[in-house]
């Protein structure tokens, strides 16, 4: 669904360790998603293109997605300002790699940026 006036953005994102990746990953989103701490302005439904660098991988993973979550500045609970991006169906490589890195940790009770 295209939303009139929807913007797109390119974000480069590096996840250096499992704790950071765990806090950002949104496994409850169909197709997977990531929370990205950013002060850039986005609206729900905006297209986003991520260049994702996971751990020590030599290649960045290109990920297309849409903004489905916004945590505004000053949100309750001292939550980080940013957006949640749902991965496009064609971006299954990113979801698969993230879930491989987080194997066993996805059922953890530790809080994340979104839950």
XYZ file of C-alpha atoms in Angstrom:
115
model
C 0.000 0.000 0.000
C 1.452 3.335 -1.005
C 0.670 6.237 1.246
C 0.604 9.674 -0.371
C 3.519 11.709 0.895
C 5.300 8.648 2.294
C 9.032 9.121 2.366
C 11.864 6.707 2.039
C 15.202 6.665 3.755
C 18.473 4.793 3.719
C 19.952 3.844 7.069
C 23.243 2.117 7.768
C 23.098 -0.080 10.852
C 25.824 -2.055 12.618
C 25.063 -4.739 15.190
C 28.383 -5.544 16.877
C 27.236 -8.078 19.461
C 24.372 -10.396 20.374
C 23.079 -8.176 23.216
C 22.613 -5.198 20.882
C 21.038 -7.389 18.213
C 18.697 -9.027 20.745
C 17.535 -5.633 22.041
C 16.766 -4.409 18.504
C 15.254 -7.506 16.882
C 11.450 -7.803 16.721
C 10.692 -11.524 16.220
C 6.971 -10.956 16.777
C 6.779 -9.083 13.445
C 5.798 -11.227 10.437
C 8.924 -11.535 8.317
C 11.084 -10.082 11.098
C 11.982 -6.536 11.953
C 14.437 -4.296 13.752
C 14.144 -1.320 16.035
C 16.515 1.397 14.883
C 17.438 4.184 17.257
C 17.314 7.367 15.185
C 16.336 11.000 15.465
C 15.408 11.168 11.762
C 11.715 11.832 11.178
C 9.705 8.991 9.692
C 6.000 8.278 9.416
C 4.166 4.978 9.634
C 4.307 3.241 6.270
C 7.455 5.030 5.077
C 9.754 2.865 2.979
C 13.182 2.294 4.489
C 16.274 0.680 3.053
C 18.792 -0.696 5.540
C 22.410 -1.564 5.000
C 22.808 -4.022 7.850
C 26.220 -5.030 9.160
C 25.913 -8.064 11.456
C 28.703 -8.909 13.883
C 31.940 -9.563 12.005
C 30.361 -10.358 8.624
C 32.374 -8.894 5.740
C 29.344 -7.956 3.617
C 26.493 -5.631 4.517
C 23.041 -7.122 4.045
C 20.638 -4.938 2.027
C 17.188 -4.937 3.643
C 14.060 -3.260 2.316
C 11.258 -2.556 4.757
C 8.501 -0.306 6.060
C 8.172 1.722 9.244
C 5.587 0.010 11.459
C 6.569 1.377 14.867
C 7.594 4.816 16.095
C 8.956 5.609 19.539
C 8.892 9.400 19.788
C 11.353 11.537 21.701
C 10.394 11.664 25.394
C 8.475 8.356 25.346
C 7.499 6.806 28.677
C 9.945 4.500 30.396
C 13.005 6.263 28.956
C 12.609 4.290 25.731
C 15.098 5.035 22.956
C 13.803 7.330 20.213
C 13.517 5.474 16.929
C 11.546 3.385 14.487
C 10.582 -0.247 14.033
C 11.084 -1.548 10.517
C 9.288 -4.629 9.190
C 11.415 -6.508 6.675
C 10.111 -6.900 3.137
C 9.262 -10.506 2.161
C 12.308 -10.498 -0.134
C 14.602 -9.721 2.822
C 14.452 -13.184 4.392
C 18.260 -13.442 4.395
C 18.459 -10.785 7.122
C 15.798 -12.515 9.243
C 17.473 -15.903 8.847
C 20.939 -14.595 9.756
C 19.625 -12.654 12.773
C 17.711 -15.655 14.080
C 20.798 -17.843 13.648
C 22.858 -15.406 15.738
C 20.110 -15.240 18.369
C 19.348 -18.976 18.484
C 18.296 -19.823 22.024
C 18.033 -16.188 23.114
C 14.704 -15.424 21.416
C 12.734 -17.027 24.252
C 14.509 -14.885 26.851
C 12.578 -12.667 29.266
C 15.161 -9.859 28.950
C 13.592 -6.546 27.906
C 14.186 -5.181 24.418
C 13.758 -1.745 22.865
C 10.155 -2.565 21.965
C 8.850 -5.013 24.593
